CSV table of C-alpha atoms and ligand atoms in Angstrom, one decimal:
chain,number,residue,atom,x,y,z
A,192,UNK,CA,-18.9,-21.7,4.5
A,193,UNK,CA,-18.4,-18.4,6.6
A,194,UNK,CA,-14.2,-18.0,6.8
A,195,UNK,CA,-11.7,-18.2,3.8
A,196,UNK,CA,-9.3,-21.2,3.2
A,197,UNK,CA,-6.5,-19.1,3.6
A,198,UNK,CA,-5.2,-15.8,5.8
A,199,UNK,CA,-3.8,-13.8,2.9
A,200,UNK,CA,-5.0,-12.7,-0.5
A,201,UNK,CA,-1.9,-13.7,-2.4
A,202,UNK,CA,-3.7,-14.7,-5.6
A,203,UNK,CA,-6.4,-15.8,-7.2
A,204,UNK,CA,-4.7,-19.0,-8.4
A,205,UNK,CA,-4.7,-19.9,-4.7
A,206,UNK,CA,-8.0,-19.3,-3.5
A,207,UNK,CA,-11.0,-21.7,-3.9
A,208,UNK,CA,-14.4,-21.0,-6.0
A,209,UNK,CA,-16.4,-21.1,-2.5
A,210,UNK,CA,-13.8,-18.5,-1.6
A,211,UNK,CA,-14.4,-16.3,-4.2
A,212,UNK,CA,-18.4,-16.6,-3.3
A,213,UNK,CA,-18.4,-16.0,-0.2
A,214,UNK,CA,-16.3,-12.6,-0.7
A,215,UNK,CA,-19.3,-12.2,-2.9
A,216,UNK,CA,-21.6,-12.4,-0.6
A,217,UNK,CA,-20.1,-10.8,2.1
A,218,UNK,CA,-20.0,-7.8,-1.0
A,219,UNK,CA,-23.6,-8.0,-1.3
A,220,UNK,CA,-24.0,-6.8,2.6
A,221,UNK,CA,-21.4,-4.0,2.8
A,222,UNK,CA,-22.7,-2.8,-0.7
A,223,UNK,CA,-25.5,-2.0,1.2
A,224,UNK,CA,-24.4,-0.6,4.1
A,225,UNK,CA,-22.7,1.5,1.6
A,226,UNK,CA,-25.8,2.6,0.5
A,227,UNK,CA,-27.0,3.5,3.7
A,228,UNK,CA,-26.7,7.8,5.0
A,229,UNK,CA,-23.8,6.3,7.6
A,230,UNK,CA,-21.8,4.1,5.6
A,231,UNK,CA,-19.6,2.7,8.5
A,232,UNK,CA,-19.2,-0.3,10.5
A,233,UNK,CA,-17.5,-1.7,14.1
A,234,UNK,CA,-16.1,-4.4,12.1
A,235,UNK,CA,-12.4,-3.7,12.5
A,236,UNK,CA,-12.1,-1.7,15.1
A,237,UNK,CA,-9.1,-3.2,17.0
A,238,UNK,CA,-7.4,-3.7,13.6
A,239,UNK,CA,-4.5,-1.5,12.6
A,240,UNK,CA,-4.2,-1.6,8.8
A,241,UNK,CA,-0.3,-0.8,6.8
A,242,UNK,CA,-1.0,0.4,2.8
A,243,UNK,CA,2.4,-0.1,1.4
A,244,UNK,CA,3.0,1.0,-2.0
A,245,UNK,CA,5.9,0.7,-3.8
A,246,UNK,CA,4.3,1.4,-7.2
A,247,UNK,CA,1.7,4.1,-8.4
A,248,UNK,CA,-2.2,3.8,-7.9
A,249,UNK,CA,-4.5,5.8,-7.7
A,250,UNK,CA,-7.9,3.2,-7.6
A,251,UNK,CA,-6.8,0.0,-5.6
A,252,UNK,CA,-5.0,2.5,-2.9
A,253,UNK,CA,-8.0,5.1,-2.5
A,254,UNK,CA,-10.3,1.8,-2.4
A,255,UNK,CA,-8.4,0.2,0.2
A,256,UNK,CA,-8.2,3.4,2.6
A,257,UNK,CA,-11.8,3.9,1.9
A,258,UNK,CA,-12.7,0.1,2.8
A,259,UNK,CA,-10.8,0.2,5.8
A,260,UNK,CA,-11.9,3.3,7.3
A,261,UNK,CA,-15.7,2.1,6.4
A,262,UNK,CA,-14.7,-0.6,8.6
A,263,UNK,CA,-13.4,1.4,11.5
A,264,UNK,CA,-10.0,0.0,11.3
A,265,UNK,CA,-7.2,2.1,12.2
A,266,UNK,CA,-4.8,3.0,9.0
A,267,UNK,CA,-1.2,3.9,8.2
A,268,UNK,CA,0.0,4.9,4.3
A,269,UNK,CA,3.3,4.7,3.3
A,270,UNK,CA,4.2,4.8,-0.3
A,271,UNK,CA,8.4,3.7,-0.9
A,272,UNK,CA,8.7,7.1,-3.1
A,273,UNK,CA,9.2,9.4,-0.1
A,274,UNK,CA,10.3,6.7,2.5
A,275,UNK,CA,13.6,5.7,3.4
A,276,UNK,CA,13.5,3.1,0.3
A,277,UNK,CA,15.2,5.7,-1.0
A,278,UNK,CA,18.2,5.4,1.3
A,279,UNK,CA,18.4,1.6,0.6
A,280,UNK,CA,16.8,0.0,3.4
A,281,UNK,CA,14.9,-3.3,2.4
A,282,UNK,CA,11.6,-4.9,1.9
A,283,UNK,CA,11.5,-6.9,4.9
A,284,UNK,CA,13.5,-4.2,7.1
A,285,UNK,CA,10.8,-1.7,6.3
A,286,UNK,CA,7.7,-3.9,6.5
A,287,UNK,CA,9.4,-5.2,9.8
A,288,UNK,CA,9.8,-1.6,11.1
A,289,UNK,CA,6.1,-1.2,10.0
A,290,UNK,CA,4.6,-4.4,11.9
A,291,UNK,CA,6.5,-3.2,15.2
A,292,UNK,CA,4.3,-0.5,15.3
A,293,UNK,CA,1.5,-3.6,16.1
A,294,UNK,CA,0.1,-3.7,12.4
A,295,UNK,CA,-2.3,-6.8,11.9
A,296,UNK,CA,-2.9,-6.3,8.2
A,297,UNK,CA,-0.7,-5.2,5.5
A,298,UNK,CA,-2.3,-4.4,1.9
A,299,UNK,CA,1.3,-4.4,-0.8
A,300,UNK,CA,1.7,-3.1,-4.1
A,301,UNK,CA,5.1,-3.8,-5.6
A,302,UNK,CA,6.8,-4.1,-8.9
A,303,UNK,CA,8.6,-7.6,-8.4
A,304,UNK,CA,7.1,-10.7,-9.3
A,305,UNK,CA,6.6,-12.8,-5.9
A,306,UNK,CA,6.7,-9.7,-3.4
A,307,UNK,CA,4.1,-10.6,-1.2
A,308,UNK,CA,4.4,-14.1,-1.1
A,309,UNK,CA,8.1,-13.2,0.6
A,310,UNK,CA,6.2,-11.2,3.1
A,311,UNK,CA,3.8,-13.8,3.8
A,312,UNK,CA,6.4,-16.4,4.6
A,313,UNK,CA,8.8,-14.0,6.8
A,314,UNK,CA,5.5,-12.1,9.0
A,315,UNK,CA,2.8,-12.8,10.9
A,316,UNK,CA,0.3,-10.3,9.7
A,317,UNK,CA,-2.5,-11.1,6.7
A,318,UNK,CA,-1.3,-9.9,3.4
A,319,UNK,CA,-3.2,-8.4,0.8
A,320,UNK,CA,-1.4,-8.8,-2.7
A,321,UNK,CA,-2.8,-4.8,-4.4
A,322,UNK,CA,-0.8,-6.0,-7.7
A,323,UNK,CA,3.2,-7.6,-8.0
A,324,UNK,CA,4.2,-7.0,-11.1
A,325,UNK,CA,3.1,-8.7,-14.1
A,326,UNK,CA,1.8,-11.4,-11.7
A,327,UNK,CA,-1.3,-11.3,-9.7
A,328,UNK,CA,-4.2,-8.1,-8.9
A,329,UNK,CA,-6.1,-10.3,-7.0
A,330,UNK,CA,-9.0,-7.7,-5.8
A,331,UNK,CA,-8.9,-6.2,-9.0
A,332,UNK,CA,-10.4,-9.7,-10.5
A,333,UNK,CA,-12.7,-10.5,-7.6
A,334,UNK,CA,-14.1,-6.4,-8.4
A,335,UNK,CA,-14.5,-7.1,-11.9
A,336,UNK,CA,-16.1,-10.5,-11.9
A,337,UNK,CA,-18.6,-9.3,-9.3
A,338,UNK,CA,-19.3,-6.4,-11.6
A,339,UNK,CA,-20.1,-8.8,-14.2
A,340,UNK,CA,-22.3,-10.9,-12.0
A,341,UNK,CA,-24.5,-7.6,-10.3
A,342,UNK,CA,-24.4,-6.6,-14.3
A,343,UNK,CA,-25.5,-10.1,-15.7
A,344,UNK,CA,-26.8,-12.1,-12.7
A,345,UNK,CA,-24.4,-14.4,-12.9
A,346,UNK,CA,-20.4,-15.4,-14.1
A,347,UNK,CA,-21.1,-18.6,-14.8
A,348,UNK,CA,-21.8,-19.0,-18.5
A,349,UNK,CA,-20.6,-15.9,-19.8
A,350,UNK,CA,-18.4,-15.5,-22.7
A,351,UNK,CA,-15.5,-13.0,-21.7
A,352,UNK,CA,-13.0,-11.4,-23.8
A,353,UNK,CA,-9.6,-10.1,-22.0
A,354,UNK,CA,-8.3,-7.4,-24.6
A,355,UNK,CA,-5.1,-5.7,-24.7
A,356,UNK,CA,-1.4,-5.8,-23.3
A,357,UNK,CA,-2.0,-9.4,-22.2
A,358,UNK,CA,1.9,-9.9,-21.7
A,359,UNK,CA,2.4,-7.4,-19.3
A,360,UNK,CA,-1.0,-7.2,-17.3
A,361,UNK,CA,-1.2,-8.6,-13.4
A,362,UNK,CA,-5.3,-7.9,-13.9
A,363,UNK,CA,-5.6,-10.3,-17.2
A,364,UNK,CA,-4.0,-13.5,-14.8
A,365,UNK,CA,-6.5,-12.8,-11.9
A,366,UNK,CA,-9.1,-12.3,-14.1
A,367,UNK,CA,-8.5,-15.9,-15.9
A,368,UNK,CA,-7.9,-17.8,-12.9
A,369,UNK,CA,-11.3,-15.4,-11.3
A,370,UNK,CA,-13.8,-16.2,-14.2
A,371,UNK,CA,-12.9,-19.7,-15.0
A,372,UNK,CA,-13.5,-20.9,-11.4
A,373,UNK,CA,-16.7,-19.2,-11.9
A,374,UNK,CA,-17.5,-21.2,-15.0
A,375,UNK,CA,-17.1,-18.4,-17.3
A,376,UNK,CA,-15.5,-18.9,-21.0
A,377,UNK,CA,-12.7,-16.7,-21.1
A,378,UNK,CA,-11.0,-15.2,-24.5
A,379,UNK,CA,-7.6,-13.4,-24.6
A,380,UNK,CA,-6.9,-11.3,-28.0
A,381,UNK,CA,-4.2,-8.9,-28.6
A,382,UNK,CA,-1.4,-8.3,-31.2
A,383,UNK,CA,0.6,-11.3,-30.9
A,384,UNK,CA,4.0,-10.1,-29.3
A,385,UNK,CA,1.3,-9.3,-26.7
A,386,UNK,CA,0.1,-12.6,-25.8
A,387,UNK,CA,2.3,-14.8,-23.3
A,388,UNK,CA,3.6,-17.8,-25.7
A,389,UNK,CA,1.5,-20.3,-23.2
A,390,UNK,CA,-1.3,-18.5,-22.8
A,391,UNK,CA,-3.6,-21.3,-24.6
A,392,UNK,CA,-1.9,-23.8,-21.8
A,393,UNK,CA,-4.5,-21.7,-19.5
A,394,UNK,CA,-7.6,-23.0,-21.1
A,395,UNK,CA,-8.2,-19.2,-22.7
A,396,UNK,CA,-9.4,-19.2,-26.0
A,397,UNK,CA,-7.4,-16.8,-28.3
A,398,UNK,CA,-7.7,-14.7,-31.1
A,399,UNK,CA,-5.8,-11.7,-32.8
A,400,UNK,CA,-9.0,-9.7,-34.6
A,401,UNK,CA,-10.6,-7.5,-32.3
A,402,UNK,CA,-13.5,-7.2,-33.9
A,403,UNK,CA,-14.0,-11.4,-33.7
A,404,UNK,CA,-13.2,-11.6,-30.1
A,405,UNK,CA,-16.0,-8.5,-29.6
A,406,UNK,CA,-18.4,-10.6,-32.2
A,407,UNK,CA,-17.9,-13.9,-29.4
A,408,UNK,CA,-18.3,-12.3,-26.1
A,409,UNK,CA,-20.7,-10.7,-23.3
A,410,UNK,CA,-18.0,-8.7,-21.9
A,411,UNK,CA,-15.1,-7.4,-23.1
A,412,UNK,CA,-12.5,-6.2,-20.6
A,413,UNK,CA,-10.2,-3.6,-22.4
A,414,UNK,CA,-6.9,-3.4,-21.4
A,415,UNK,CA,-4.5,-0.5,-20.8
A,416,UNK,CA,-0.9,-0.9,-23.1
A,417,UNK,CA,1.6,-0.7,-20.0
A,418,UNK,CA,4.3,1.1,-21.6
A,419,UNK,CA,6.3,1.4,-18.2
A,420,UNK,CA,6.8,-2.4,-18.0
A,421,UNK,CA,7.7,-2.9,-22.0
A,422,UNK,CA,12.0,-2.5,-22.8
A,423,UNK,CA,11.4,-3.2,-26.2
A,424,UNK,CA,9.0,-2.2,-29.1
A,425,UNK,CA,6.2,-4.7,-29.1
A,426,UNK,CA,4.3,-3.0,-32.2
A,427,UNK,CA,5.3,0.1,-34.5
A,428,UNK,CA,3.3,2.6,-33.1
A,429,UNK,CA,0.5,3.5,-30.5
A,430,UNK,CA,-1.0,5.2,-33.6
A,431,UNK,CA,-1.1,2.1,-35.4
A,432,UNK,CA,-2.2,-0.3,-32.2
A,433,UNK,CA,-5.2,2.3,-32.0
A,434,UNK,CA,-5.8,1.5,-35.6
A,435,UNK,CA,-6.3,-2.7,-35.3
A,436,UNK,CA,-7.3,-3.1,-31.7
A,437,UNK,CA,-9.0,0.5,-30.2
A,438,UNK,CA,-12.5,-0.4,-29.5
A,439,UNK,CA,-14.5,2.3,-30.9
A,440,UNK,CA,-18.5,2.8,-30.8
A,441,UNK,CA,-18.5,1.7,-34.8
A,442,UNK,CA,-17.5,-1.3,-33.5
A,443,UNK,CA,-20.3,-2.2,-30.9
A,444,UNK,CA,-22.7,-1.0,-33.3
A,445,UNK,CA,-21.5,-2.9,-36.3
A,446,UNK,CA,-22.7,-5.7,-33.6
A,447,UNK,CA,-26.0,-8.0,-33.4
A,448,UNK,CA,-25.6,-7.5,-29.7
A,449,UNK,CA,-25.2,-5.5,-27.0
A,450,UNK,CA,-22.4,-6.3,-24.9
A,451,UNK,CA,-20.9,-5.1,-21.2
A,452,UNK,CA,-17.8,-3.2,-21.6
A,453,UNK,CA,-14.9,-2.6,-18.6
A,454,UNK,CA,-11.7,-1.1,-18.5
A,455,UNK,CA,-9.4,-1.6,-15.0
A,456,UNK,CA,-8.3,1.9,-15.0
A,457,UNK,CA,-6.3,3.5,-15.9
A,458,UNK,CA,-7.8,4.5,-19.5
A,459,UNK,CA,-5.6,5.7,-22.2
A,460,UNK,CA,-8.8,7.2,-23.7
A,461,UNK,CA,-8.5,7.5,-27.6
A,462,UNK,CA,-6.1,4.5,-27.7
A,463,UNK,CA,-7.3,1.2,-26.5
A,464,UNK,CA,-10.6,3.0,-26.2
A,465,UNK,CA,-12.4,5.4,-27.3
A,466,UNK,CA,-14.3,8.2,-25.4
A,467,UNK,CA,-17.4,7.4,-27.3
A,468,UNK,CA,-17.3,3.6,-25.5
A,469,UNK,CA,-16.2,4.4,-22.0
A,470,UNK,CA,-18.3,7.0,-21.6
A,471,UNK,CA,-21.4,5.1,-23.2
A,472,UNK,CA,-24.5,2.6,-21.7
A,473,UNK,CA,-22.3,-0.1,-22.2
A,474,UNK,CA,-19.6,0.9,-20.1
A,475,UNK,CA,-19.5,-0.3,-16.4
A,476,UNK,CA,-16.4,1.3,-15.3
A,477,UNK,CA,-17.2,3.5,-13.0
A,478,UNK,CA,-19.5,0.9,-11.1
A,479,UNK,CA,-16.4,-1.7,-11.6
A,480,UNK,CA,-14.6,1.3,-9.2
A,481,UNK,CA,-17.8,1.8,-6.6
A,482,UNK,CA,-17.5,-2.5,-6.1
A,483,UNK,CA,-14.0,-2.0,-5.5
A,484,UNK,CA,-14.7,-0.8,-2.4
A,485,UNK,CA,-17.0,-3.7,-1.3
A,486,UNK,CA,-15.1,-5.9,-2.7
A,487,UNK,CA,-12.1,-4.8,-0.6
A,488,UNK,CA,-14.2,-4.3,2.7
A,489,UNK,CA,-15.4,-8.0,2.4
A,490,UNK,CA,-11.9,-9.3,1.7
A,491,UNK,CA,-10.1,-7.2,4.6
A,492,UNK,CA,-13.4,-8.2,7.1
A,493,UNK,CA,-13.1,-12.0,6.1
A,494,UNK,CA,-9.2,-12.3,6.8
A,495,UNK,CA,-9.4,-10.6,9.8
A,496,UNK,CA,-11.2,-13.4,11.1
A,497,UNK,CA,-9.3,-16.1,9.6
A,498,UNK,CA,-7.8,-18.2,12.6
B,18,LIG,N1,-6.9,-0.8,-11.6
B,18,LIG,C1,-5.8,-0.4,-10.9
B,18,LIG,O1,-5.0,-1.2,-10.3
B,18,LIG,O2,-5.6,1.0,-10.9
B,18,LIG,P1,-4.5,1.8,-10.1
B,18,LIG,O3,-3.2,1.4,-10.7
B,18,LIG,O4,-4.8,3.2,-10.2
B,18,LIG,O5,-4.5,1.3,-8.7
């Protein structure tokens, strides 16, 4: 196989597990051209790439500039905070207004549920879903579970445990979708108002003790509590969520095993993890950010040549 099934990275839920390795594989090579002393390719060239963001990052946006300009494609930012947004012009008039200036590519982050599916059925261009709401983070899975395999040799197999704000986080649905069509085992565990109600209806194990869910896995993939996207109190305190489900380095070494651990960004240090942990071996966070980038390089280079 050598060209995805589709011309957009919506989601994971609709992309196929030869997809997923061949984005893998196509990685592998740009992870070591980025190893090389010039880390830059032809590849896109004649390809002008739009970053709109209509929602904070700091990771996924700074990944997908870098990717792009590794690939020598030409690139335009615009984030909705200092745009005419503001003024009340619309998603589609400014994406429009965007693709006239001959944009082949456009990478979204935005806060509603569906966003870039709209796009994708009202323009031409490939879209990159960086994160709709509670929805989908589609690169952020693929980067992870290739962390996982570079980490572990392989996904398939693996027991992984999803940890956190379950009911508000875009990166815990690509991540389910990402490691089960790998063939991992994939555990959710969180205080209960912060599991979705159907969440088993996935095929996810799940579990409310933290210290279970670490005692079952390989990896554990802690999860940020996304205050901005919660209008009600779903538990007492942070102080008290810190208490029952901050992974601490007692923890891990209370273990028989060592296990991986990864955190999306951004880290509330000292609440759903402790300094101690991220900062440890065990961590893999920082390289989870260095795949990012080929990640993103092989998904931009492999749409690009989608017919
Ligand atoms: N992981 C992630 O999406 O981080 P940012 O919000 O900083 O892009």
């Amino acid at each position: 196989m050598t060209e995805l099934s589709s011309k957009h990275l919506l989601g994971i839920k609709d992309i196929t597990a030869d997809d997923i390795q061949l984005i893998f594989e196509t990685a592998d090579n740009f992870k070591e051209v980025l190893n090389r002393p010039i880390k830059k390719v032809p590849s896109l060239r004649d390809i002008t790439i739009a970053n709109i963001f209509f929602e904070n990052s700091t990771r996924t946006k700074l990944s997908f500039e870098l990717a792009e300009k590794r690939l020598s494609a030409d690139v335009i930012n615009f984030s909705s905070g200092n745009s005419s947004v503001k003024k009340g012009e619309t998603l589609i008039d400014t994406v429009n207004n965007i693709l006239s200036m001959k944009v082949d590519m456009v990478v979204m982050r935005h806060s509603s549920v569906g966003a870039p599916y709209f796009l994708a059925r009202n323009i031409k261009a490939n879209i990159v879903n960086a994160g709709d709401g509670t929805h989908e983070h589609p690169t952020q899975a693929l980067l992870d579970a290739f962390s996982i395999r570079r980490k572990l040799g392989d996904v398939a197999g693996k027991k992984v445990a999803i940890i956190g704000d379950i009911l508000h986080s875009r990166v815990a649905l690509s991540n389910i979708f990402c490691l089960q069509k790998l063939g991992a085992e994939v555990m959710v565990c969180g205080p209960i108002t912060l599991l979705p109600k159907h969440i088993a209806s996935l095929g996810v194990k799940v579990e409310l003790d933290v210290r279970k869910a670490l005692a079952w896995c390989d990896v554990a993939n802690i999860l940020r509590i996304q205050l901005e996207r919660q209008q009600i109190k779903y538990f007492p305190s942070l102080r008290e969520y810190t208490l029952y489900y901050g992974v601490n380095k007692k923890m891990l070494d209370a273990l028989d095993k060592e296990i991986v651990i990864m955190h999306p960004g951004p880290i509330n240090r000292g609440v759903e993890l402790n300094s101690d942990v991220a900062d440890s071996e065990h961590s893999i966070i920082l390289d989870q950010v260095e795949n990012g980038v080929a990640i993103r390089m092989a998904v931009l280079y492999l749409l690009a040549g989608v017919k």
